[in-house]
Tab-separated table of C-alpha atoms in Angstrom:
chain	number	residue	atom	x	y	z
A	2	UNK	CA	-4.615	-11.541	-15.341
A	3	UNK	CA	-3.912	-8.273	-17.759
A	4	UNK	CA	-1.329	-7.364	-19.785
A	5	UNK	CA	0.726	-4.778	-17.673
A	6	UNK	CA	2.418	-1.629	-20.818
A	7	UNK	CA	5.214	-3.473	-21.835
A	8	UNK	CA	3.535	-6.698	-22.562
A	9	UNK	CA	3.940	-8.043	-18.840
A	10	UNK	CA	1.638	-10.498	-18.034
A	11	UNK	CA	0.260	-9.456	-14.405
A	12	UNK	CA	-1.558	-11.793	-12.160
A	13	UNK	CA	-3.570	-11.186	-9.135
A	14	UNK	CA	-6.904	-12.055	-7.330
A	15	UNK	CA	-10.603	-10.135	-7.395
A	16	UNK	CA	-13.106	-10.428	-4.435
A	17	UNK	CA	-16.594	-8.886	-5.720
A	18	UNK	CA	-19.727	-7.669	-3.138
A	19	UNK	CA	-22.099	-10.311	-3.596
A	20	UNK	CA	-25.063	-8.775	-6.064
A	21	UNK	CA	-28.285	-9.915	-5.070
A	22	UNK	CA	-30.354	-7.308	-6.236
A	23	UNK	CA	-31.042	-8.083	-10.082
A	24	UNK	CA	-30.268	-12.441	-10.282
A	25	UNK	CA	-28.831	-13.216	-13.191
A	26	UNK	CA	-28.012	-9.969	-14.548
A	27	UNK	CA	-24.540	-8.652	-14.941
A	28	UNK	CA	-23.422	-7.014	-11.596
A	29	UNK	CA	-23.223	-2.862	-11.872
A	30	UNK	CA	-19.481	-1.149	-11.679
A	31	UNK	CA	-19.201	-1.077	-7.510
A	32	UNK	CA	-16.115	1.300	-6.193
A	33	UNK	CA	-13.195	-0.421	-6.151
A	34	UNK	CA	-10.349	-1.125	-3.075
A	35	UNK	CA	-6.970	-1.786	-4.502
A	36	UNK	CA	-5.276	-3.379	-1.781
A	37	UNK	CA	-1.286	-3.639	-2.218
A	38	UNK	CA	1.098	-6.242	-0.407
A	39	UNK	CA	4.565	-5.296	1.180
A	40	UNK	CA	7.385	-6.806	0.323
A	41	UNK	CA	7.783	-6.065	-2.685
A	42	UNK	CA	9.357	-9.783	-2.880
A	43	UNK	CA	6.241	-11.101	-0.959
A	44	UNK	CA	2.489	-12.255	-2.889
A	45	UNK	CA	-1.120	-12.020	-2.258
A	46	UNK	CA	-2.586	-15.600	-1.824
A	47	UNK	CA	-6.340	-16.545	-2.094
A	48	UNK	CA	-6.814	-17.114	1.132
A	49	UNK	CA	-10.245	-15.758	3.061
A	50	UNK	CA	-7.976	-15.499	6.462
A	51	UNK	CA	-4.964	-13.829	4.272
A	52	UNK	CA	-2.465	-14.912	6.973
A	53	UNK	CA	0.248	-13.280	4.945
A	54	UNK	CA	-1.545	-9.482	4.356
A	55	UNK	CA	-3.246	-8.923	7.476
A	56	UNK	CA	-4.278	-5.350	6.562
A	57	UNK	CA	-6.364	-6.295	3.253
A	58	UNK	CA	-9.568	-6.995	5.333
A	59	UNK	CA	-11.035	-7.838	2.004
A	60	UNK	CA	-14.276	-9.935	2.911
A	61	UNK	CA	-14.855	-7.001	5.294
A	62	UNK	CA	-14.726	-4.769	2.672
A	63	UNK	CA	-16.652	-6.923	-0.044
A	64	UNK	CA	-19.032	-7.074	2.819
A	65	UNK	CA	-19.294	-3.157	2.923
A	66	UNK	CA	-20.007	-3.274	-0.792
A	67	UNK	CA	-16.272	-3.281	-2.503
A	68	UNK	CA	-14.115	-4.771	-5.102
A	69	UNK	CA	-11.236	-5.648	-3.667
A	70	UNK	CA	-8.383	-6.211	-6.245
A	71	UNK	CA	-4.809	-7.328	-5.174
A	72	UNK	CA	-2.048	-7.369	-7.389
A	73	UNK	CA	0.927	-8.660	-7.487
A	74	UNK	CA	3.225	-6.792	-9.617
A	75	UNK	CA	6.338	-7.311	-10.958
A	76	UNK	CA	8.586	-7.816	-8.275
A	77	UNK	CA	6.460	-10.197	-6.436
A	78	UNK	CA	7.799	-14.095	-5.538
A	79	UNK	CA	5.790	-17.043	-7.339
A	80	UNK	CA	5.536	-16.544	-10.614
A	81	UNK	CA	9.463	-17.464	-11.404
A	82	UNK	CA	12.667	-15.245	-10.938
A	83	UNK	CA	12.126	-13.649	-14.379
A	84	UNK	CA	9.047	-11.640	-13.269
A	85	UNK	CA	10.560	-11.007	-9.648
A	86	UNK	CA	13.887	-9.562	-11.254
A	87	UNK	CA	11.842	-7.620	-13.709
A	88	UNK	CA	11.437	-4.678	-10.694
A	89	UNK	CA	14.935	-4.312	-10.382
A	90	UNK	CA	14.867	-0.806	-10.340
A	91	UNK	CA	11.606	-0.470	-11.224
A	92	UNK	CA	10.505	0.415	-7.949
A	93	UNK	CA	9.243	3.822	-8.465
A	94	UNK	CA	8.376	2.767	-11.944
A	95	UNK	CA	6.949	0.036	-13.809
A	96	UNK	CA	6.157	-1.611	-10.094
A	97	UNK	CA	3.931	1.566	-10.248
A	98	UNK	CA	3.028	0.979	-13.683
A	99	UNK	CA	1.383	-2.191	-13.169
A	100	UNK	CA	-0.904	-0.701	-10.356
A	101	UNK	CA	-1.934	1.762	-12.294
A	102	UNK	CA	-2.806	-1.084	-15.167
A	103	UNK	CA	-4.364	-3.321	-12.805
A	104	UNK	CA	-7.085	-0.011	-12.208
A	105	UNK	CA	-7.705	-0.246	-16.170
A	106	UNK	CA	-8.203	-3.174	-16.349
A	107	UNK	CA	-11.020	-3.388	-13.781
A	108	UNK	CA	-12.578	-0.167	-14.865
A	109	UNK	CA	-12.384	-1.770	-18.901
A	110	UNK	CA	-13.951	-4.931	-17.483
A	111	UNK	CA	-16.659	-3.005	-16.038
A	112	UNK	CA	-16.122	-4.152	-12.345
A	113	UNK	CA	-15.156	-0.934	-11.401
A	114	UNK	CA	-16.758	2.461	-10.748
A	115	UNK	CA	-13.735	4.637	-12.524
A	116	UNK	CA	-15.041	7.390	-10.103
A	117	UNK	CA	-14.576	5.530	-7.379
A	118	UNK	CA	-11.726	4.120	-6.396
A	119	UNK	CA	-9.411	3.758	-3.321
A	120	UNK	CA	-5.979	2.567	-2.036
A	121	UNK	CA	-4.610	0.392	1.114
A	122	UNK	CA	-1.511	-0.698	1.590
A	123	UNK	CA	1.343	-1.546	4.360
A	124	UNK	CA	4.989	-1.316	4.484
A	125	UNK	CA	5.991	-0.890	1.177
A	126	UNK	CA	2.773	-1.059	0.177
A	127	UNK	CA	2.004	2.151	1.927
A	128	UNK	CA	4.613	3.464	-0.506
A	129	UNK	CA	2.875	2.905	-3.604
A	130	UNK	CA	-0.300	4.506	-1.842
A	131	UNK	CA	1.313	7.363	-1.500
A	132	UNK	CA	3.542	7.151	-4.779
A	133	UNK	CA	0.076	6.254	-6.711
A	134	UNK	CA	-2.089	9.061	-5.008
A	135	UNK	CA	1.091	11.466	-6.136
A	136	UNK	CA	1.347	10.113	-9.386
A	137	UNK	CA	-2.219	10.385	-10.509
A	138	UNK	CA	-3.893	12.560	-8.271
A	139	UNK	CA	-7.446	12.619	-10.515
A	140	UNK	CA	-7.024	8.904	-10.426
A	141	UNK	CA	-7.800	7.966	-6.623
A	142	UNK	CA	-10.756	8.989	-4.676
A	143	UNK	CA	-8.844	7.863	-1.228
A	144	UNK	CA	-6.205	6.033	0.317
A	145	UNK	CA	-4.717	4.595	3.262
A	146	UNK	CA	-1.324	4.676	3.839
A	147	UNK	CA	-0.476	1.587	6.869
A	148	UNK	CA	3.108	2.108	8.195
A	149	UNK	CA	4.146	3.365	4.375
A	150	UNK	CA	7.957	4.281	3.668
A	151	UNK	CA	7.977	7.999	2.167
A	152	UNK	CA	11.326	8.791	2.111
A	153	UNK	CA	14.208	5.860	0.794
A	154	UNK	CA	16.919	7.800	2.385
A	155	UNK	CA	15.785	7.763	6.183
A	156	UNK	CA	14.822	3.918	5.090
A	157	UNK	CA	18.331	3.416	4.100
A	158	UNK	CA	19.919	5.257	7.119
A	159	UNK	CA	17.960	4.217	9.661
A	160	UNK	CA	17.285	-0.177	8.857
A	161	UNK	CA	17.135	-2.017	12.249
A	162	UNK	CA	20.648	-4.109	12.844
A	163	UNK	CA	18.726	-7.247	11.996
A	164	UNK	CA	18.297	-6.307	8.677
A	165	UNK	CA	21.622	-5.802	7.830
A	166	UNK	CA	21.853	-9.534	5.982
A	167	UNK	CA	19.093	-8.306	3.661
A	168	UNK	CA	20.383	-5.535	2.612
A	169	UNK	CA	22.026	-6.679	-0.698
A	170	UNK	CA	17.963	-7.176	-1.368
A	171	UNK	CA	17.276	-3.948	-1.188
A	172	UNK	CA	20.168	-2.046	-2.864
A	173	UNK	CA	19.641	-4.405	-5.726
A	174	UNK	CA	15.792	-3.595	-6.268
A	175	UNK	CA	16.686	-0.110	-5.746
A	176	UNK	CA	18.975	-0.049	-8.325
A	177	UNK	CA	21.942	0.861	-6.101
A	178	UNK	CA	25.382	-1.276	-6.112
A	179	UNK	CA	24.824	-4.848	-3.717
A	180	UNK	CA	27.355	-3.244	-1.261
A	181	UNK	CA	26.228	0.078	-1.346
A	182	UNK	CA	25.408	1.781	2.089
A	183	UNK	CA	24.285	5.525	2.899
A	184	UNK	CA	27.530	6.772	3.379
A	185	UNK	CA	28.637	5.691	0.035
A	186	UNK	CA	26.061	6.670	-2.345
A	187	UNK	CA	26.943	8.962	-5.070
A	188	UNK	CA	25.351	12.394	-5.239
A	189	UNK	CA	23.352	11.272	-8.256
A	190	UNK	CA	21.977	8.392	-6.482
A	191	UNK	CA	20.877	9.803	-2.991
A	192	UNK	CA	19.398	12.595	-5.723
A	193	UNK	CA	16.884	9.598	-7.443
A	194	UNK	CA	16.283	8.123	-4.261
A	195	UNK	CA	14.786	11.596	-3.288
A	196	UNK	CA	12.616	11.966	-6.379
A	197	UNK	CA	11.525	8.297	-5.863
A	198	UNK	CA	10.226	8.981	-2.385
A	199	UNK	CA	6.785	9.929	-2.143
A	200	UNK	CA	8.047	13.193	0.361
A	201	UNK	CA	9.301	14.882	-2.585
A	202	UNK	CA	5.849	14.641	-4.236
A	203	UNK	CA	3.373	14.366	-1.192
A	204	UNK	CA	2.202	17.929	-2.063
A	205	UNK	CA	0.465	16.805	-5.605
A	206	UNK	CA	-1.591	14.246	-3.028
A	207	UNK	CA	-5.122	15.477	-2.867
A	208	UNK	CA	-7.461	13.161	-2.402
A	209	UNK	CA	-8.626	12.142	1.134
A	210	UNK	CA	-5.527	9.805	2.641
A	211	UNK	CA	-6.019	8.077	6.110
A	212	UNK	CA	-2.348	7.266	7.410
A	213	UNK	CA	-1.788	5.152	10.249
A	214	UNK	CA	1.585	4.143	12.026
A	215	UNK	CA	2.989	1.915	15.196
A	216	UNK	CA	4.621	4.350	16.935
A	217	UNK	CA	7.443	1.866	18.137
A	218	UNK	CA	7.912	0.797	13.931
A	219	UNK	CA	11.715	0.009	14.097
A	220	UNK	CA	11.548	-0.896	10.237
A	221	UNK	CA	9.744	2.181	8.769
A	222	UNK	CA	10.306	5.500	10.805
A	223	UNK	CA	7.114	7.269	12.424
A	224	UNK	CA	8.761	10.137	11.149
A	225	UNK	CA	7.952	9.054	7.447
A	226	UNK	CA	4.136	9.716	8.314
A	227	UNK	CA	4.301	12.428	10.654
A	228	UNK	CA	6.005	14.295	7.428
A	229	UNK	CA	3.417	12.903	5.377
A	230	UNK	CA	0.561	14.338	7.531
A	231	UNK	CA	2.118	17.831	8.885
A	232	UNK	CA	3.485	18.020	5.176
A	233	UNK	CA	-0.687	17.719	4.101
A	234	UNK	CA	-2.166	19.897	6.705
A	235	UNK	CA	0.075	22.412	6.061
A	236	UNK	CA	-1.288	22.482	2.508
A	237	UNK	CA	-5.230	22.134	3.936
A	238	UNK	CA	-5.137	18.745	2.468
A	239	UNK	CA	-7.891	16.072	3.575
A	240	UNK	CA	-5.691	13.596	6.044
A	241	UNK	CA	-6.556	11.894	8.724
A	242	UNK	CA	-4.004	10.225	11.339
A	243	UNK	CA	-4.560	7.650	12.981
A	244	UNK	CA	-0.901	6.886	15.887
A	245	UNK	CA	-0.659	3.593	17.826
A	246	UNK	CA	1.529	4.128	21.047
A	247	UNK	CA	2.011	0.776	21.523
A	248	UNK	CA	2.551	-1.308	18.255
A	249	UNK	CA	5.333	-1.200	15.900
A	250	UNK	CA	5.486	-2.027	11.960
A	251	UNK	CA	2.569	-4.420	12.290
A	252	UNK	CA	-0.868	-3.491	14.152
A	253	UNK	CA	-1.558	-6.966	16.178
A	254	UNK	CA	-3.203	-6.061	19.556
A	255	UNK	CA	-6.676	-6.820	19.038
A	256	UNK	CA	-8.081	-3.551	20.244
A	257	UNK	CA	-5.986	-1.848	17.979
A	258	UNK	CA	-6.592	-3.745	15.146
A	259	UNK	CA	-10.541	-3.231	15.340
A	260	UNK	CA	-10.191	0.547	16.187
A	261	UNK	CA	-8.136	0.462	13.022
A	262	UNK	CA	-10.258	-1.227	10.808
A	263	UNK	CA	-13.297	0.911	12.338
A	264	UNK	CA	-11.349	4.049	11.113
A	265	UNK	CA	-11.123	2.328	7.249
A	266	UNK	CA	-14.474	1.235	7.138
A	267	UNK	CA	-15.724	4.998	8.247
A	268	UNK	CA	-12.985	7.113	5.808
A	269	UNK	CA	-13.848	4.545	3.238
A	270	UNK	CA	-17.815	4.913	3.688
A	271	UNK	CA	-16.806	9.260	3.357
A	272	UNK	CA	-14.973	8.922	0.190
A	273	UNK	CA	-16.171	5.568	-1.923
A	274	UNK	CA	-19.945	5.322	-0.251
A	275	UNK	CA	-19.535	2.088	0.547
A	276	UNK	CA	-21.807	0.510	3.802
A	277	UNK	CA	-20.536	1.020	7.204
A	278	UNK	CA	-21.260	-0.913	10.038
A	279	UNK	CA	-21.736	1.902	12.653
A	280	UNK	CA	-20.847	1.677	16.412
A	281	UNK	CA	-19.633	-1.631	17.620
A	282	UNK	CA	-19.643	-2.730	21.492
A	283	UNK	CA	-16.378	-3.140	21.537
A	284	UNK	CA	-16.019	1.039	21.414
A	285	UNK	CA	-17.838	0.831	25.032
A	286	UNK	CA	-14.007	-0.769	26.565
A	287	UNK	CA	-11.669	0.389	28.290
């Protein structure tokens, strides 16, 4: 736990390479994955098969010679409706802030190599990837972006019908009015919900980002990361893109999912130096 800028107290869970080199001896500063849940009413869980954040991969990546710290910052469900409320529009802001404190604190600690340090994250998770990488641009060596929103507009105006019953959720954590819907936001407020998207700032992104999408993704456009990645290549940016035809918000078809993670465990090898597996026999299917 660390004490978030305000006073906050923020809790979350570190997974460290094992350190066999020097027994007894305090481990050296490895690079660092911050790996960010969804939600943002959702939490990370200590659990090695992390049923609940299928992306974070993190004994893989402790394997591969990472930290792997998950927060959960404000905003996130078990630790009482005081410290879930506190995001209420704080999305785009202290949310942020407490990512960005989370990184001090393991770099203070001495767990992590300040130089070295990247991002995953899904869903709204993929958000603050691309809203941290934007924000501090010196701060990140890498990130990947997994079906991120970029732009809360296009969110708003294009939800799937189920989602309709949740919407109160949303408005309220974006700081909008519980009934509000696209067609009655105020200039002013479709105005901060640009500024708060990461598309309005993707262009001060410049470390290496790998972004990957379901192509079918009824609750986060495609389009989000298509802008994202023509937006970057445009501007010679490092960004690689990685499009499923055939999955939606979540990757789940086992192929997939292990041409995925082969893709992070490369980009992250590239930019942190971490260990990377090399060619598995899987590759050889159809």
């Amino acid at each position: 736990e660390f004490r978030a800028r305000d006073g906050l107290t923020v809790r979350g869970f570190l997974l460290r390479p094992r350190d066999t080199s020097s027994p007894g001896t305090a481990p050296a500063r490895v690079p660092l994955v911050v790996a960010i849940h969804g939600g943002p009413w959702l939490r990370d869980y200590w659990e090695p098969a992390e049923p609940n954040n299928g992306y974070a991969g993190s004994q893989l990546l402790a394997n591969r010679g990472y930290a792997v710290l998950h927060i959960n910052y404000r905003g996130s469900t078990g630790y009482g409706g005081r410290f879930m409320y506190a995001a209420v529009g704080e999305l785009a802001g202290k949310t942020q802030q407490d990512i960005e404190d989370g990184v001090q604190w393991a770099v203070a600690q001495g767990i992590a190599d300040p130089a070295r340090v990247g991002l995953i994250g899904d869903s709204f998770g993929g958000y603050s990837v691309l809203s941290q990488m934007a924000r501090s641009p010196q701060r990140y060596a890498c990130g990947v972006d997994v079906v991120g929103i970029a732009g809360w507009l296009r969110w708003l105006e294009e939800k799937p019908p189920y989602w309709h019953n949740l919407m109160h959720w949303w408005n309220l954590f974006l700081g909008l009015g519980t009934n509000a819907t696209p067609e009655t936001l105020a200039p002013a407020e479709r105005e901060r919900l640009h500024r708060e998207s990461p598309l309005a700032h993707v262009g001060e992104i410049r470390a290496p980002l790998l972004v990957i999408h379901g192509a079918n993704d009824v609750r986060v456009a495609r389009q989000d990361s298509d802008e994202v990645v023509n937006t970057l290549r445009q501007l010679g940016r490092p960004v690689e893109y990685l499009l499923f035809p055939d999955e939606g918000h979540a990757i789940r078809k086992w192929q997939n999912r292990l041409r995925m993670w082969r893709a992070i465990e490369d980009f992250y090898a590239g930019c942190l130096g971490g260990r990377s597996g090399g060619f598995d026999a899987y590759q050889l299917l159809p």
